[in-house]
Coordinates of C-alpha atoms in Angstrom, one line a residue:
X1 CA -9.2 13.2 -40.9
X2 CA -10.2 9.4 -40.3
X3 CA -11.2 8.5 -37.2
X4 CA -9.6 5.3 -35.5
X5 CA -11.6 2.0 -36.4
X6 CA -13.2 0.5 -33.3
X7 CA -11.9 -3.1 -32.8
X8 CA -15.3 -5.0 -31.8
X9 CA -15.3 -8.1 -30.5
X10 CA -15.0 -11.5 -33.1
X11 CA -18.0 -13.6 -32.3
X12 CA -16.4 -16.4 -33.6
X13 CA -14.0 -16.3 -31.0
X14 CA -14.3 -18.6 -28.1
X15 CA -15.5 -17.2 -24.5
X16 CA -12.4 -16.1 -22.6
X17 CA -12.2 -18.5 -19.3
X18 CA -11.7 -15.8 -16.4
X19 CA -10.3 -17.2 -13.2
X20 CA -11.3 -15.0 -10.1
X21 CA -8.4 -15.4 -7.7
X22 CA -9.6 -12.8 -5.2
X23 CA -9.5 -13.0 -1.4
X24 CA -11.2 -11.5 1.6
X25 CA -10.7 -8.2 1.0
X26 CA -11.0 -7.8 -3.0
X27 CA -13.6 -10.7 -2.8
X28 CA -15.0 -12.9 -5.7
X29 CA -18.3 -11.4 -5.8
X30 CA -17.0 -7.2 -6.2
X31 CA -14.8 -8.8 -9.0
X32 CA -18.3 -10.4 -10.6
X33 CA -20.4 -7.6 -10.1
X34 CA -17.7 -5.5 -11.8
X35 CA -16.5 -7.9 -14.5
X36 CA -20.5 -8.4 -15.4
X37 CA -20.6 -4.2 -15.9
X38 CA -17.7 -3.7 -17.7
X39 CA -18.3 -6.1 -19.9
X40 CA -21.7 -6.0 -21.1
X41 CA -23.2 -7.8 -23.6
X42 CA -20.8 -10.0 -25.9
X43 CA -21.2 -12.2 -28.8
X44 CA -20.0 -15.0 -26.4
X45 CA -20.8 -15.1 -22.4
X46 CA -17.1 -15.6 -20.5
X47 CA -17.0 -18.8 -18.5
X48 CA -15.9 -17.9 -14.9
X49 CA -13.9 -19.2 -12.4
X50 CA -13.1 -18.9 -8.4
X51 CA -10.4 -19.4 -6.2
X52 CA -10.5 -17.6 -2.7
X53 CA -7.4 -16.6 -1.3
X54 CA -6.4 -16.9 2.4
X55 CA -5.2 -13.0 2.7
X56 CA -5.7 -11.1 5.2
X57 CA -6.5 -14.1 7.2
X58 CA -3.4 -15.5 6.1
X59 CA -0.1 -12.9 6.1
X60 CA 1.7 -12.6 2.8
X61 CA 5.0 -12.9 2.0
X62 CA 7.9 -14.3 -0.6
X63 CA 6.8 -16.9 -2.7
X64 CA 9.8 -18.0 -4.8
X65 CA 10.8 -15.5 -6.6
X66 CA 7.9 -12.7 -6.6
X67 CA 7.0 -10.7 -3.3
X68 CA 3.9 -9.9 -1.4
X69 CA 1.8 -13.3 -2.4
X70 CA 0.2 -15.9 -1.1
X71 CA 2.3 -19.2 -0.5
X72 CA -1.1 -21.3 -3.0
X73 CA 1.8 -21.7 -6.5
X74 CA -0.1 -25.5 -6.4
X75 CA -3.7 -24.6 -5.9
X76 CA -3.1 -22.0 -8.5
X77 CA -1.6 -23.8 -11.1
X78 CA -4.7 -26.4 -11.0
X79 CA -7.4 -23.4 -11.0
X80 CA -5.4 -21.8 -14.5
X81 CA -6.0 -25.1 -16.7
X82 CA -7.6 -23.5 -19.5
X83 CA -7.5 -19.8 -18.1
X84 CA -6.6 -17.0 -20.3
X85 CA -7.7 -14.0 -18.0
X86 CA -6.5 -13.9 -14.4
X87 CA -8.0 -11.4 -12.2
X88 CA -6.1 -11.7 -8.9
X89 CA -4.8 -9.4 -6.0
X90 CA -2.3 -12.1 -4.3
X91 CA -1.9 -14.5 -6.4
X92 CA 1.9 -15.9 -6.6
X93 CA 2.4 -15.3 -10.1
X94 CA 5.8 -17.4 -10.5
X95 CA 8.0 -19.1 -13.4
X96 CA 6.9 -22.2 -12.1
X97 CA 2.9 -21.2 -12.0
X98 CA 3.7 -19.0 -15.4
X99 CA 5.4 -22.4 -16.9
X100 CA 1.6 -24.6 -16.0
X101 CA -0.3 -22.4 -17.2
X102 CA 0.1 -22.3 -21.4
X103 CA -3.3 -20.7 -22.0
X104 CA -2.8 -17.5 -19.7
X105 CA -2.7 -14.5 -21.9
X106 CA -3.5 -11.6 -19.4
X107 CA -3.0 -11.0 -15.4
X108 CA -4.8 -8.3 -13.8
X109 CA -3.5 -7.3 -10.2
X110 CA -5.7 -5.7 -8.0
X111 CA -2.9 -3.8 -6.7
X112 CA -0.9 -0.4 -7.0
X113 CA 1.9 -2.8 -8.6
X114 CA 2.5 -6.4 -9.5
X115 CA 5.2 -7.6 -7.3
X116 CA 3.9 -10.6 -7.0
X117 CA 4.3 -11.7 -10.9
X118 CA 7.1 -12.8 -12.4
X119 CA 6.9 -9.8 -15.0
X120 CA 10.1 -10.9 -16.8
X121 CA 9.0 -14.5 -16.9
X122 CA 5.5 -13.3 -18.1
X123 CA 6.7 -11.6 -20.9
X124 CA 9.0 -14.3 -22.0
X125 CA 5.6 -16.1 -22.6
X126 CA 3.6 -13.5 -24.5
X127 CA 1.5 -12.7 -20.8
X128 CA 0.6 -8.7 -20.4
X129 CA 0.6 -7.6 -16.9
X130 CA -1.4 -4.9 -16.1
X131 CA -2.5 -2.9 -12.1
X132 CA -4.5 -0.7 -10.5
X133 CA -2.6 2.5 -9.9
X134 CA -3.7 4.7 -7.1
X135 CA -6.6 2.5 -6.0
X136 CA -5.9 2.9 -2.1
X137 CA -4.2 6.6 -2.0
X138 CA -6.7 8.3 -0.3
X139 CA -7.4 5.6 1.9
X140 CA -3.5 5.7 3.2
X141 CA -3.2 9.1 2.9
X142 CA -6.3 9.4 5.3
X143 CA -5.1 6.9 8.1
X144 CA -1.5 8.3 7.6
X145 CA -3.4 11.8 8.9
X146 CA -5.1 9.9 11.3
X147 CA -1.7 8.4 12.4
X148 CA 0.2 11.5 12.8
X149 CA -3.0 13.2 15.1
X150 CA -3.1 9.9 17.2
X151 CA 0.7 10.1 17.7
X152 CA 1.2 13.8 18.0
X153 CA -1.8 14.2 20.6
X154 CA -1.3 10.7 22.3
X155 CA -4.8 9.8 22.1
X156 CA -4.4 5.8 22.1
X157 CA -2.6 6.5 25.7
X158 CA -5.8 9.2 27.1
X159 CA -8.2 6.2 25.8
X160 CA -6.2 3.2 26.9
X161 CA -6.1 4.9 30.7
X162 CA -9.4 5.9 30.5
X163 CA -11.3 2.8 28.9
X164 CA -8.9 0.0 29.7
X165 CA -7.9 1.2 32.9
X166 CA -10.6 3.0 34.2
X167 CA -8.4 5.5 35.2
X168 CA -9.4 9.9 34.6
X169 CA -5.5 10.3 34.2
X170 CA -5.0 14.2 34.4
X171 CA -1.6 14.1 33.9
X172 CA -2.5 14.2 29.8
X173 CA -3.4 17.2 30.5
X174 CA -0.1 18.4 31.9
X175 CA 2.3 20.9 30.0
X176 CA 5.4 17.6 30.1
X177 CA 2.5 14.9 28.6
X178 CA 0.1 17.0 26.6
X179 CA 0.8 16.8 22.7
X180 CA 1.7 18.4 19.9
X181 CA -0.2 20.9 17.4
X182 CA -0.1 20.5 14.0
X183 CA -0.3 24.1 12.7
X184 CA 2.8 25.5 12.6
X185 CA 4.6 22.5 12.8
X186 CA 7.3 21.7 10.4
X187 CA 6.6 18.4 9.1
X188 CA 8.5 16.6 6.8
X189 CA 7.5 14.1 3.7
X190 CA 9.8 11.4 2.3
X191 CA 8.2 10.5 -1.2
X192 CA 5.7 12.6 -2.7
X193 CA 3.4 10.2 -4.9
X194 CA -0.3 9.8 -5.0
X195 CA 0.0 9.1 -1.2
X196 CA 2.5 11.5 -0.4
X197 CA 1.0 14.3 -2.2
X198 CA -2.4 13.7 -0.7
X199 CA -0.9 14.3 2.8
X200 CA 0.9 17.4 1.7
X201 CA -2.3 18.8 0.5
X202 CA -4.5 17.5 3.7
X203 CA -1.4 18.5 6.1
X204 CA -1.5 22.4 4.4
X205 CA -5.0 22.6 4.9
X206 CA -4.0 22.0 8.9
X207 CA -1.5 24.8 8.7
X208 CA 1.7 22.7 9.4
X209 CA 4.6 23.9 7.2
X210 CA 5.4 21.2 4.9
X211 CA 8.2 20.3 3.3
X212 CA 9.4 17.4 0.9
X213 CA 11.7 15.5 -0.1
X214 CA 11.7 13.4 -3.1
X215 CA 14.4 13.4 -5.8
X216 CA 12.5 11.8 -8.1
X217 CA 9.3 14.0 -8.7
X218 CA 9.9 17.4 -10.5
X219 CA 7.2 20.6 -10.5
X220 CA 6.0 22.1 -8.3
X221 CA 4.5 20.4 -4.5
X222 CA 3.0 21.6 -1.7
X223 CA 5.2 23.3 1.0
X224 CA 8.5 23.5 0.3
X225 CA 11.0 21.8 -1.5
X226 CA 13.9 20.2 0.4
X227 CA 17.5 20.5 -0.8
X228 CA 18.6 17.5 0.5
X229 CA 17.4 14.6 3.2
X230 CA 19.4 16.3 6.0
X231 CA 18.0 19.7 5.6
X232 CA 15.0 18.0 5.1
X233 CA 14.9 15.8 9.0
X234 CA 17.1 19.0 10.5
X235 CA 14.1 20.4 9.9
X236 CA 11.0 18.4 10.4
X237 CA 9.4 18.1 13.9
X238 CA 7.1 15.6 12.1
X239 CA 8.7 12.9 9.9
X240 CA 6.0 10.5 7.5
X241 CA 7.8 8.4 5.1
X242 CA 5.9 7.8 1.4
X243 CA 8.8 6.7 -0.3
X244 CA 9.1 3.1 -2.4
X245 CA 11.2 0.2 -0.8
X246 CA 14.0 -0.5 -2.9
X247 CA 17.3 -1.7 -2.6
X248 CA 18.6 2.2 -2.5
X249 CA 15.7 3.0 -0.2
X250 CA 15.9 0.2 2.4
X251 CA 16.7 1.3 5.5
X252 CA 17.0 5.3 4.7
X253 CA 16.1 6.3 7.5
X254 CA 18.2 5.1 10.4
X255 CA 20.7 5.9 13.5
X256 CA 22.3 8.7 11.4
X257 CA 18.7 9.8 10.2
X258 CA 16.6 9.7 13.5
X259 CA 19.8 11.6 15.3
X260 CA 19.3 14.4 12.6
X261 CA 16.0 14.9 13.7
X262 CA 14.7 17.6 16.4
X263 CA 14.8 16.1 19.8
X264 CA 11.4 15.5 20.5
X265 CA 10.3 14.8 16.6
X266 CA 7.5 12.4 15.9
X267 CA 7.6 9.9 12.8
X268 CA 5.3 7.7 11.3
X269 CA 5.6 4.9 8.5
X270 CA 2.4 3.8 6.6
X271 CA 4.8 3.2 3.6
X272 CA 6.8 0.0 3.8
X273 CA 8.5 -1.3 7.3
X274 CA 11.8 -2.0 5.3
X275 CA 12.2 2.6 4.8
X276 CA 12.7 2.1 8.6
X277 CA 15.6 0.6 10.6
X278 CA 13.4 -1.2 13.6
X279 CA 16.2 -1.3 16.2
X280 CA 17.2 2.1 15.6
X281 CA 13.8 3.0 15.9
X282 CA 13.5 1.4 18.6
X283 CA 16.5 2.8 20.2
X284 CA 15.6 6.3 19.3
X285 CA 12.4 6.2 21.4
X286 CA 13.8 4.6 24.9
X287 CA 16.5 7.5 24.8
X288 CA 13.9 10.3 24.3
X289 CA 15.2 11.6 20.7
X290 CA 11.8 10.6 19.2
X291 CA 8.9 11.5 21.5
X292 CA 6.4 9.1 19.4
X293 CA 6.2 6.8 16.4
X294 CA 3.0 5.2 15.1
X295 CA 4.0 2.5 12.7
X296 CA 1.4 -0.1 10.3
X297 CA 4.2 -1.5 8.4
X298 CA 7.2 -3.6 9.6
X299 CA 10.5 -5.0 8.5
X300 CA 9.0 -8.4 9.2
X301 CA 4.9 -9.1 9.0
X302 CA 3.9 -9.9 11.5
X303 CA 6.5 -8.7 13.8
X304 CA 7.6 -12.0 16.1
X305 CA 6.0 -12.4 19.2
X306 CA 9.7 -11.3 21.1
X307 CA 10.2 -8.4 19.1
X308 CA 11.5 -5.4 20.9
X309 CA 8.5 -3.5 19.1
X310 CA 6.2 -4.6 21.9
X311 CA 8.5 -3.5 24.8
X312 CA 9.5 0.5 23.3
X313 CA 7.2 3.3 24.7
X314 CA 5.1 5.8 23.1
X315 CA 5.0 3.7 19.7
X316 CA 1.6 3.4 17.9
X317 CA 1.1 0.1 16.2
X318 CA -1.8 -0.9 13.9
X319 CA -1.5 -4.2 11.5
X320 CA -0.8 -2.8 8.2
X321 CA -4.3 -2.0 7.3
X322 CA -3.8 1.9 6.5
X323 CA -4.8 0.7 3.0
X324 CA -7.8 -1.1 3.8
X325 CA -11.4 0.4 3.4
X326 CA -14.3 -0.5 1.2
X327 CA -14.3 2.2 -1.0
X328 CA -10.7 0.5 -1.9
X329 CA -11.6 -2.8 -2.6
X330 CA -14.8 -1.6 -4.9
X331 CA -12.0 0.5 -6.9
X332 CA -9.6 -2.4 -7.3
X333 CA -12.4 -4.3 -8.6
X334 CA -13.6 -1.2 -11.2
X335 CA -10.0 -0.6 -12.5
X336 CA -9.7 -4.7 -13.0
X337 CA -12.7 -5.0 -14.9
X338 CA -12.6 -2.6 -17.1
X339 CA -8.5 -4.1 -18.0
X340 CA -10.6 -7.2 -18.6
X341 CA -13.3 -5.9 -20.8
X342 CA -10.4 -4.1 -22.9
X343 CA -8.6 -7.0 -23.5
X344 CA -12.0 -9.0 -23.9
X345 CA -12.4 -5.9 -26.7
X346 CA -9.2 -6.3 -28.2
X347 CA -8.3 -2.7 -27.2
X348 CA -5.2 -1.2 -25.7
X349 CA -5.0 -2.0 -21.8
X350 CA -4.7 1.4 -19.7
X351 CA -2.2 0.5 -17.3
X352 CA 0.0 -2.3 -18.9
X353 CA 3.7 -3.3 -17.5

């Protein structure tokens, strides 16, 4: 049996020009530390680049055609003259940056998917996409726990009496206000990916009695399997949604949902604002039938200043950061360095559109 020949390197080639387009999370320097591991010693050092992105600082949002960037398509195109490796989180990869920018050959997002590339408009051009699947999983899955305790015991309410108000506010303590367990309870997951299934496992380990639904994902989860998304909410005192926004997905859980639920039930969205119909939401906590919501996505980010958000009780709100830790952006920049040092290599990329 022959073994597969190692593509090496061709020393004749020219250094790659590598444009950093990180931000202040996924900064420059993680990139260049990582980028300087992966790829070792080479026949030819890699002439790099920076551009520093305004996100977090700076919300993201639509650009053109591609989601979830930041509005820079000008800045961009002039930091891509002569680039052939992009290593970027938000960068608006557009037709129109795609179209100025002849010499790009590879764009690595720092992200669990590339929604802000053009991927059709990539490949018409002979550019490979590739991502950094399951890079903030445990992260989410660990403040989507954190979510659910917070919510189900009110604890932002005990401390915002207490330290804010400097009031020792026994009536938290009372049989009407005091909070919910989670062992025993019947909680429900919409989606079970690398998120979802994390919180199954984490949620098991608390005793609660989970159950799932997610038509897409076959074998065997943790908990139980749901028939159907009615049985499913009939069921769950505790609804977390894990699902993907798409255009089937928007908006799946709304009046008709949130009605199915127990009276009383407790939901929380660390997924994507759009699963969630805000005013129904909203509605469902003034009237009672939800008893709390913790939310860190929205519908719109930020929410406006007049939103009704900021006006309904017992909701939980945190700025879409259930995906942010360190640990995360020191992944992102391992996974997007070692896509670089492959293609540097002339080997197969691992996680390729």
């Amino acid at each position: 049996m022959t073994r597969p020949e190692t593509v090496r390197p061709d020393s004749n080639r020219p250094a790659p020009r590598i444009l950093l387009a990180g931000d202040h999370f996924v900064r420059n320097s993680l990139l260049a530390d990582a980028l300087h591991r992966a790829l070792g010693p080479l026949g030819t050092e890699p002439q790099f680049g920076e551009l520093t992105l305004p996100w977090p600082l700076e919300p993201f949002g639509k650009v053109a055609e591609v989601d979830e960037a930041s509005d820079v398509e000008d800045t961009l195109i002039a930091a891509l003259d002569g680039v052939e490796v992009c290593v970027t989180q938000m960068g608006p990869f557009t037709e129109r940056v795609l179209a100025a920018a002849p010499d790009l050959r590879l764009i690595v997002v720092c992200r669990g998917g590339p929604v802000n590339v053009n991927a059709a408009a990539a490949r018409a051009r002979g550019v490979r996409v590739c991502f950094a699947p399951g890079r903030n999983a445990a992260a989410t899955a660990e403040f989507t726990v954190g979510l659910i305790l917070s919510a189900l015991r009110r604890i932002p309410e005990a401390h915002h009496s207490l330290a804010a108000d400097g009031r020792w506010d026994a009536s938290h303590y009372t049989y009407e206000n005091c909070g919910l367990e989670l062992e025993d309870a019947p909680v429900g997951l919409i989606g079970y990916g690398a998120v979802g299934s994390r919180v199954a496992r984490v949620l098991s380990a608390f005793g609660a009695e989970v159950e799932v639904y997610d038509p897409y994902v076959r074998g065997d989860v943790h908990g139980m399997r749901a028939g159907s998304l009615e049985a499913l909410l009939a069921r769950s005192r505790v609804l977390t949604l894990h699902a993907r926004l798409t255009p089937e997905s928007r908006h799946l859980i709304g009046a008709r949902e949130l009605a199915l639920l127990p009276r009383g039930a407790v939901l929380v969205n660390a997924a994507r604002g759009g699963l969630l119909d805000t005013e129904a939401l909203c509605d469902a906590l003034d009237s009672g039938q939800l008893r709390a919501a913790a939310l860190d996505t929205y519908e719109q980010e930020p929410p406006p200043p007049g939103s009704r958000l900021f006006r309904t009780p017992h909701l939980l709100m945190t700025p879409h950061v259930a995906g942010a830790s360190r640990a995360v952006a020191q992944k992102a920049a391992r996974i997007a360095a070692a896509e670089v040092a492959r293609h540097v290599r002339g080997e197969p990329l691992a996680h390729a559109l």
